[in-house]
Coordinates of C-alpha atoms in Angstrom, one line a residue:
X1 CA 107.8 78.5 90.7
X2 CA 106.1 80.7 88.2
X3 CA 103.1 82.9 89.7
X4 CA 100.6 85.2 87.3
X5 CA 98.9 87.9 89.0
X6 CA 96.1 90.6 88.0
X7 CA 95.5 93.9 90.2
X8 CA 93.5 96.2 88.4
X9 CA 93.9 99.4 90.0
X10 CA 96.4 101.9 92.5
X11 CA 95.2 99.8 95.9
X12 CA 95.3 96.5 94.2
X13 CA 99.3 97.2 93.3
X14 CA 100.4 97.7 97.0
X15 CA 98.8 95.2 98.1
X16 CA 100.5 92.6 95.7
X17 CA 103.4 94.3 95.5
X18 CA 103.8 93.3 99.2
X19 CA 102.3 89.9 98.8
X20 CA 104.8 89.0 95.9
X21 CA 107.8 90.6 98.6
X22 CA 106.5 88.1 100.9
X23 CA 106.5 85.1 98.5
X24 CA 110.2 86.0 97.6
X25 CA 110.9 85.4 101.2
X26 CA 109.7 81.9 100.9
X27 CA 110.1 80.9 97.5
X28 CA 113.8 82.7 96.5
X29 CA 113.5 81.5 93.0
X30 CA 109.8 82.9 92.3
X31 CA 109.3 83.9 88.6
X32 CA 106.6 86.7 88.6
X33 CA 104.4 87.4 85.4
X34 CA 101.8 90.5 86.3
X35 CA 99.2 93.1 85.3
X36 CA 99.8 95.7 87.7
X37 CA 101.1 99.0 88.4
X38 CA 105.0 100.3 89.5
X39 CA 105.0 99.1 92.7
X40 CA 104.4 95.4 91.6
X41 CA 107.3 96.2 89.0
X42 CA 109.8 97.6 92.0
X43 CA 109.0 93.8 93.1
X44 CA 111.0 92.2 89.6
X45 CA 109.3 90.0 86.7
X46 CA 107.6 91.5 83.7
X47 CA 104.8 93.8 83.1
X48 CA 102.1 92.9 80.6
X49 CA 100.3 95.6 81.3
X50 CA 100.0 98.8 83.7
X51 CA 96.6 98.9 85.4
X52 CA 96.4 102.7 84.2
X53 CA 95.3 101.2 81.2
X54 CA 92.4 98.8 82.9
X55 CA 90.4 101.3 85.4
X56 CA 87.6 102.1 83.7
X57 CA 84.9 104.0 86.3
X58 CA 81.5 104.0 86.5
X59 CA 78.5 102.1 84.3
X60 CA 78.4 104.3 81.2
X61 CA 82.5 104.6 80.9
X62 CA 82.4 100.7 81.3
X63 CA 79.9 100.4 78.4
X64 CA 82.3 102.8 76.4
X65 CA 85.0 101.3 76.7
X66 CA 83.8 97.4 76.0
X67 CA 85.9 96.8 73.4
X68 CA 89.0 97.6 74.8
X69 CA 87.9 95.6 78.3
X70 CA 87.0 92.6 76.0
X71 CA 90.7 92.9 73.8
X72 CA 92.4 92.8 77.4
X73 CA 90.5 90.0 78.6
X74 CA 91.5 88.0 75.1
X75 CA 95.2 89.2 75.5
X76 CA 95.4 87.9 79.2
X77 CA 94.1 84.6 78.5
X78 CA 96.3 83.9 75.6
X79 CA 99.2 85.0 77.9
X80 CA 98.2 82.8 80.6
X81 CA 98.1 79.4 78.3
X82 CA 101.2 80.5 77.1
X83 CA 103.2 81.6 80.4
X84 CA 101.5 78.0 82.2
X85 CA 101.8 79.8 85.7
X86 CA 102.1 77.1 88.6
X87 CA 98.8 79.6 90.7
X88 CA 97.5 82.5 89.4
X89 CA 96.6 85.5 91.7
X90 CA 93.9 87.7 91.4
X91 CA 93.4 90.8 93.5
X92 CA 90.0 92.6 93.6
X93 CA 88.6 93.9 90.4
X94 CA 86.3 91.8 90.0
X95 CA 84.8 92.1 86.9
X96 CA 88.1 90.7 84.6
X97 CA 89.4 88.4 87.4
X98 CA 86.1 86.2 87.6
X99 CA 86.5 86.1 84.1
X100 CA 89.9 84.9 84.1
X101 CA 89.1 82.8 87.1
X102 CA 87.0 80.5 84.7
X103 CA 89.7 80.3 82.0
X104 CA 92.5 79.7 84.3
X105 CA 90.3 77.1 85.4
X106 CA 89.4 74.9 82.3
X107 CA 93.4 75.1 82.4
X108 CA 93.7 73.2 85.2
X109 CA 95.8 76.3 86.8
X110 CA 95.1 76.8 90.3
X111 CA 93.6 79.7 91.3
X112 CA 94.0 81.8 94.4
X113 CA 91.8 84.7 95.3
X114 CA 93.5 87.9 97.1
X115 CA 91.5 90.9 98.1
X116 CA 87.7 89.3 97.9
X117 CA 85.2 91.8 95.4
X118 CA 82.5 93.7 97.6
X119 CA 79.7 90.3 96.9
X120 CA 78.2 91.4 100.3
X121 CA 77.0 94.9 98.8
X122 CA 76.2 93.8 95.6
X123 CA 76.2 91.1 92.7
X124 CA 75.6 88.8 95.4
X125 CA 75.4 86.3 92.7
X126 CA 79.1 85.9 91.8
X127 CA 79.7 83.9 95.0
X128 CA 78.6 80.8 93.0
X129 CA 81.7 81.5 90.4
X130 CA 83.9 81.6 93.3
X131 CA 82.7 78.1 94.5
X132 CA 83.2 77.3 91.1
X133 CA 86.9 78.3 89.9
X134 CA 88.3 79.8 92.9
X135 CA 90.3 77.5 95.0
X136 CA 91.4 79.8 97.9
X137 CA 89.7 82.8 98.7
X138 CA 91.7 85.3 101.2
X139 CA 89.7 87.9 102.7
X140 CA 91.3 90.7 104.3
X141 CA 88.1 92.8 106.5
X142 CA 86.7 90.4 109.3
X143 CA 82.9 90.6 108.2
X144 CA 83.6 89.1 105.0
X145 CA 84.2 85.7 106.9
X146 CA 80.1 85.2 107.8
X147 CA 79.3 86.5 104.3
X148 CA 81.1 83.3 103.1
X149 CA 80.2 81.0 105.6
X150 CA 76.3 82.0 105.1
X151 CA 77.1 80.7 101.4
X152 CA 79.4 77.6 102.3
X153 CA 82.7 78.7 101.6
X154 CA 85.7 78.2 103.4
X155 CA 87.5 81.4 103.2
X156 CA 90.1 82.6 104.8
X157 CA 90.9 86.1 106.6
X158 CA 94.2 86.8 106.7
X159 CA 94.0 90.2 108.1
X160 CA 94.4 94.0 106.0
X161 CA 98.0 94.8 104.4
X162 CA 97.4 97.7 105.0
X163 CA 98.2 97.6 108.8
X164 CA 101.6 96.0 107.6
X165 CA 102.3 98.9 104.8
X166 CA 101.8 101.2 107.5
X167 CA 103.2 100.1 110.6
X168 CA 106.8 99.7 108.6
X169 CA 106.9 103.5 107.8
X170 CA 109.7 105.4 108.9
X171 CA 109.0 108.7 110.8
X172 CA 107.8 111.6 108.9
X173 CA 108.5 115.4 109.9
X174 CA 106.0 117.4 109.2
X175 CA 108.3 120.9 108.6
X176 CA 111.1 119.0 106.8
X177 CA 107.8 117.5 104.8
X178 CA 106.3 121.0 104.1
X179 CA 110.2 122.4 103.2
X180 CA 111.3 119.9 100.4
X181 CA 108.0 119.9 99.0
X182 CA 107.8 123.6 98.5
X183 CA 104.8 124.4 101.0
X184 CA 104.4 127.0 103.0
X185 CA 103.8 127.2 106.8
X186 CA 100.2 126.7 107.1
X187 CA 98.5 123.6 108.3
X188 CA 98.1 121.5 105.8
X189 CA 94.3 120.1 104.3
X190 CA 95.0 117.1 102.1
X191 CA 92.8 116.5 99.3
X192 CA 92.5 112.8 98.1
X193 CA 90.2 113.0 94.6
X194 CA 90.6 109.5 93.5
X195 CA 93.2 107.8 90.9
X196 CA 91.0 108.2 87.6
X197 CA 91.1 111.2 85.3
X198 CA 87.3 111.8 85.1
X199 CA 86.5 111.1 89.1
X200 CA 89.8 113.6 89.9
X201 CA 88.4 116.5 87.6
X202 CA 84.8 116.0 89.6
X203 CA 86.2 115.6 92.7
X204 CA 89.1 118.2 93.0
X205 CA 86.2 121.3 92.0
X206 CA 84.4 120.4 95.0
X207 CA 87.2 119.5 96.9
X208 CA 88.7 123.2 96.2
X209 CA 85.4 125.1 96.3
X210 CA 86.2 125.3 99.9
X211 CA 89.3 127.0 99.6
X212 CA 88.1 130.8 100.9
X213 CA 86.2 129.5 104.3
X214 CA 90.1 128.0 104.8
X215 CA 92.2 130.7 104.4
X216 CA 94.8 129.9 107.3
X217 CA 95.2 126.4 105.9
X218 CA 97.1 125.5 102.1
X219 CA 95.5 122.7 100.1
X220 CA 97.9 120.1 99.1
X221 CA 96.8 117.6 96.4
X222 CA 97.7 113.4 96.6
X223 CA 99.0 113.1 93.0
X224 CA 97.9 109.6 91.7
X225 CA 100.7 107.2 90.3
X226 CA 98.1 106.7 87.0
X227 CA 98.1 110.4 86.5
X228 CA 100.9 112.5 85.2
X229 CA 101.8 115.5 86.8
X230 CA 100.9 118.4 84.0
X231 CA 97.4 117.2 84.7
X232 CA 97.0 118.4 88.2
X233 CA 98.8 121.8 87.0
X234 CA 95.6 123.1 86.1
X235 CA 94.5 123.2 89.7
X236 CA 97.2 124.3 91.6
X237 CA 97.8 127.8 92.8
X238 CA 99.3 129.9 95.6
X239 CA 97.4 128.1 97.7
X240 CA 96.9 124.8 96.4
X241 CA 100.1 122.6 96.2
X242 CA 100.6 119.3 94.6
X243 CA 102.6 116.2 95.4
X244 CA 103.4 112.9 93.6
X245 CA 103.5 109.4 95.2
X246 CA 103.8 110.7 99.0
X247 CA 100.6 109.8 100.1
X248 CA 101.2 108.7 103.1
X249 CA 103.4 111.0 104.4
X250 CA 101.2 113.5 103.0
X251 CA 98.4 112.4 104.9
X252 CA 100.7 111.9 108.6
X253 CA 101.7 115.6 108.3
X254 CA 98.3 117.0 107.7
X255 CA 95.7 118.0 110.1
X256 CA 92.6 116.5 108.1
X257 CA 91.4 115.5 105.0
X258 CA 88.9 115.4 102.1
X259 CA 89.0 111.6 100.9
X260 CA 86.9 110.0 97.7
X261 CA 85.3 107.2 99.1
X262 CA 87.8 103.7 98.1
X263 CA 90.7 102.1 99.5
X264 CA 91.9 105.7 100.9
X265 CA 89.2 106.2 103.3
X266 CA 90.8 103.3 105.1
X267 CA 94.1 104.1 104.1
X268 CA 93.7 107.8 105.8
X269 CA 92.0 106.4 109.0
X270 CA 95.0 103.8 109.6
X271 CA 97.3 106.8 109.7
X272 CA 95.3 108.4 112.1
X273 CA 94.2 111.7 109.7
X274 CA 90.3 112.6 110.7
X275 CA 88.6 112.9 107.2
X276 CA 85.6 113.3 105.1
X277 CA 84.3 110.9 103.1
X278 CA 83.1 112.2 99.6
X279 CA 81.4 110.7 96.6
X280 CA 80.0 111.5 93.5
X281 CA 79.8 109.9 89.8
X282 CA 77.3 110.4 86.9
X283 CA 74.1 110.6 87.4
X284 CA 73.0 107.8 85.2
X285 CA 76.0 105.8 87.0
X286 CA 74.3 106.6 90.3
X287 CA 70.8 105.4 89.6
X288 CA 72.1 102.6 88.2
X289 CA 74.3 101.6 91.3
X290 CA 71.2 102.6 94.0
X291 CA 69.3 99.8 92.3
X292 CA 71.6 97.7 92.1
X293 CA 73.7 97.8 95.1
X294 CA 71.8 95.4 98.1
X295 CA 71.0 97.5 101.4
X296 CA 74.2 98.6 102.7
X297 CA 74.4 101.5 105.0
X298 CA 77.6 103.1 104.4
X299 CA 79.9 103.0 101.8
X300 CA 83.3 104.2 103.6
X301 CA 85.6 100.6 104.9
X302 CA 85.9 102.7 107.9
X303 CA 82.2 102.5 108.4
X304 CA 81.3 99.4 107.2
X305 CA 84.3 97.5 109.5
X306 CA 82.7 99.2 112.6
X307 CA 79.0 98.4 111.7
X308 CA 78.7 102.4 112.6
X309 CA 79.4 105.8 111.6
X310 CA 82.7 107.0 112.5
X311 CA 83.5 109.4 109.5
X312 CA 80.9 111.5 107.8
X313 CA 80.2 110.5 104.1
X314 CA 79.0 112.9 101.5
X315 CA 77.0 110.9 98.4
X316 CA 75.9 112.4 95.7
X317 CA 73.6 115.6 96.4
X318 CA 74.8 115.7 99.7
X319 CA 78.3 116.4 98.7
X320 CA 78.5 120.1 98.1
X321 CA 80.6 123.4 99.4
X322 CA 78.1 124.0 102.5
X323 CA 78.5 120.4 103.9
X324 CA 82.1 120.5 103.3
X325 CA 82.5 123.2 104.7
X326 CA 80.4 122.4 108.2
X327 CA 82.3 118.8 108.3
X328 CA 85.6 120.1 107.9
X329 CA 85.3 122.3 110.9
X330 CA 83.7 120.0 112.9
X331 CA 87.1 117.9 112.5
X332 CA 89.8 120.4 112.5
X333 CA 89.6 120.7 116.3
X334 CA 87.4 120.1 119.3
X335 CA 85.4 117.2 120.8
X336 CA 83.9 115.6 117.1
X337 CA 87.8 115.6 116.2
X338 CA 89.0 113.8 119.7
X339 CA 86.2 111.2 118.9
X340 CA 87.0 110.5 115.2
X341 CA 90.8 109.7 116.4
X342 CA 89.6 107.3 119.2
X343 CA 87.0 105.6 117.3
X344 CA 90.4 105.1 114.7
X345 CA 92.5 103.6 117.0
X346 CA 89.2 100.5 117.9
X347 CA 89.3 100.4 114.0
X348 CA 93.0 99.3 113.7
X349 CA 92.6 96.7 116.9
X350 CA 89.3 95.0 114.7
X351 CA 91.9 94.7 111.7
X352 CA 94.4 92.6 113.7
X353 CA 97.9 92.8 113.7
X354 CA 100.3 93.0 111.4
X355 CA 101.2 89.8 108.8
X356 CA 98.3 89.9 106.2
X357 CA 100.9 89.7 103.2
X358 CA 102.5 87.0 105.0
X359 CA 99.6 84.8 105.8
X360 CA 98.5 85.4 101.9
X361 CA 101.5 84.7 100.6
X362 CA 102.0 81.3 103.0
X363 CA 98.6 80.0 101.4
X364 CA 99.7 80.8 97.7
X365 CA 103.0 79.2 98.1
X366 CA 101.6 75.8 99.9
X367 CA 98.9 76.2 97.5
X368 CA 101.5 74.8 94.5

C-alpha cells in the first residue's frame, strides 16, 4: 500500500522514521512517499523534500518567509493528487499539515494524525479542523486524551516513541565516548541549542557565557542533522567540543545539560541527564506568543507531563549567565540533583511502556 507522510522538523523524523519501520513489519510491501529528514530516508521510499528546508522559527521569520511556506504547500498538494496515497500521515507541525489535512480531504484520502499540535496551549480553535479532515488522531503524552474528550473527539494515546527509541540503545561508555570523539578527561556539560540556524546562534552565546564559573568541566555541543558542521566551527575551542548526530550518547555520558526548550527537554530527561530548560526568541516573537498562548504554566514536556516543576526553565529575561550559572550547580551534584533524577524515573512510568510506534503504526495500517 502506498503511505504519504509530512514531518516538518528533527523530532518529527524519528518519530516517523520509526513508525514507517513498524509499518514495514506489517505491511512488507509498503511504498513510502515523504517530506522528512535522513532518518525517514534510512527507512527507504523517496524524499520530496528535507524538513531543513520547512522549519521556519518564530512569528516574524514565518512572515518572512510566506512565500516559500505557501510554494511548499502548492508543491505538496500537487504531489499528493498525483502520488494517490492509500492514508496520508502527518506528524506535528501543524501549521502545513492542517493545511494539507483539508486537501487530502476533498480527495477522499484518508487521513491519519501522528504526533497531535500543542491545541491545549494554544490555537485552541484548530480542534474543529481536526473533527473535520482528520480521521484518526494518535496522541502520544497522556493529558492530551481529556483535552480531546472535553471537545468530543475520539483520540487515541498510543504512548511516546521516545520510550521505544531509547530503551533499544545499546550501551554507551562514557571514556571510549570521550576517546573517539577527541575530548578530553573532564566531565562533560552538554549543550543542546536547538536545530535552527538563528535559535543555535542565540542560544549557544548564552549557553557558553558560562564557560569560566566551569573550568573543571569541557563543553561539548549536540550538532543538529539540519546544520552542517563548518557552522558550529565558530564556537568551538579548547574547551568547547562539537559532535554530530550522537545526541544520545552524548547526553548518557554527560553529567548535566543545558537544553532549549522542544522535544529535547524530554528527550534528555528520558536518558536520565538532569538539565536546564532554556528559552529565548525575538522579542516581537515573544510578545506575540505571551498573548497568544492560553494559560499554561510551563513550557518544558517534562513539566507539563507531571502537572509540576521538575526542571528549572529559563524564559526570556530570566535566561541569562547568573541563572545559569546558580542552576547548573544546583544539578551537578547534591540533594536538588538526587531529586531531579527520581522525579525522571515517575516521568518515564506516566509515559507507559514501550510500543508507541507499534500501536501508531497498527491504526495506520487497519486504517486502509
Amino acid at each position: 500500500m502506498k503511505y504519504y507522510i509530512i514531518a516538518g522538523e528533527a523530532s518529527g523524523d524519528l518519530h516517523a522514521s520509526n513508525l514507517m519501520k513498524a509499518i514495514k513489519e506489517k505491511d512488507p510491501n509498503a511504498d513510502f512517499r515523504f517530506w522528512g529528514g535522513d532518518l525517514m530516508q534510512a527507512q527507504g521510499g523517496t524524499m520530496v523534500k528535507h524538513y531543513r528546508d520547512l522549519a521556519f522559527m518564530g512569528f516574524v521569520e514565518v512572515v518572512q518567509n510566506l512565500g516559500t511556506i505557501l510554494k511548499n504547500i502548492k508543491l505538496c498538494k500537487k504531489d499528493i493528487a498525483t502520488y494517490k496515497p492509500d492514508v496520508l500521515v502527518l506528524v506535528d507541525y501543524p501549521g502545513f499539515n492542517l493545511r494539507i489535512a483539508k486537501f487530502a480531504k476533498s480527495l477522499g484520502i484518508r487521513v491519519v494524525y501522528y504526533i497531535s499540535p500543542q491545541l491545549w496551549a494554544w490555537k485552541e480553535g484548530r480542534v474543529e479542523t481536526i473533527k473535520k479532515y482528520v480521521d484518526d488522531m494518535l496522541l502520544i503524552l497522556p493529558f492530551e486524551k481529556d483535552f480531546y474528550k472535553k471537545h468530543q473527539v475520539d483520540a487515541h494515546f498510543v504512548g511516546h516513541p521516545l520510550l521505544d527509541a531509547i530503551s533499544d540503545l545499546p550501551n554507551v561508555d562514557a571514556e571510549l565516548f570521550k576517546k573517539e570523539n577527541n575530548l578530553n578527561s573532564q566531565p562533560i556539560i552538554a549543550l543542546l541549542p536547538g536545530s535552527r540556524e538563528q535559535e543555535v546562534k542565540k542560544m549557544l552565546e548564552l549557553m557558553l557565557s558560562v564557560r569560566s564559573y566551569f573550568k573543571e568541566y569541557q563543553f561539548v555541543i549536540a550538532g543538529a542533522p539540519s546544520l552542517v558542521k563548518d557552522f558550529y566551527e565558530q564556537y568551538v575551542d579548547e574547551n568547547v567540543h562539537f559532535v554530530s548526530n550522537k545526541t544520545y550518547d552524548l547526553l548518557r555520558c554527560s553529567r548535566a545539560a543545558l537544553v532549549t526548550s522542544g522535544t529535547a527537554t524530554l528527550e534528555t530527561a528520558l536518558l536520565n541527564t538532569p538539565e536546564v530548560v532554556c528559552y529565548k526568541s525575538s522579542k516581537i516573537s515573544y510578545e506575540i506568543a505571551k498573548r497568544l498562548v492560553k494559560h499554561i504554566k510551563y513550557i518544558s514536556l517534562v513539566n507539563l507531563i507531571m502537572d509540576r516543576e521538575i526542571v528549572t526553565e529559563l524564559i526570556q529575561d530570566e535566561l541569562n549567565t547568573q541563572n545559569l550559572v546558580k542552576e547548573l550547580n544546583r544539578i551537578l551534584s547534591g540533594t536538588d540533583r538526587e531529586k531531579m533524577l527520581n522525579d525522571f524515573s515517575q516521568l518515564r512510568e506516566k509515559l507507559g511502556g514501550k510500543g508507541a510506534s507499534q500501536h501508531a503504526a497498527d491504526v495506520v495500517v487497519n486504517i486502509i
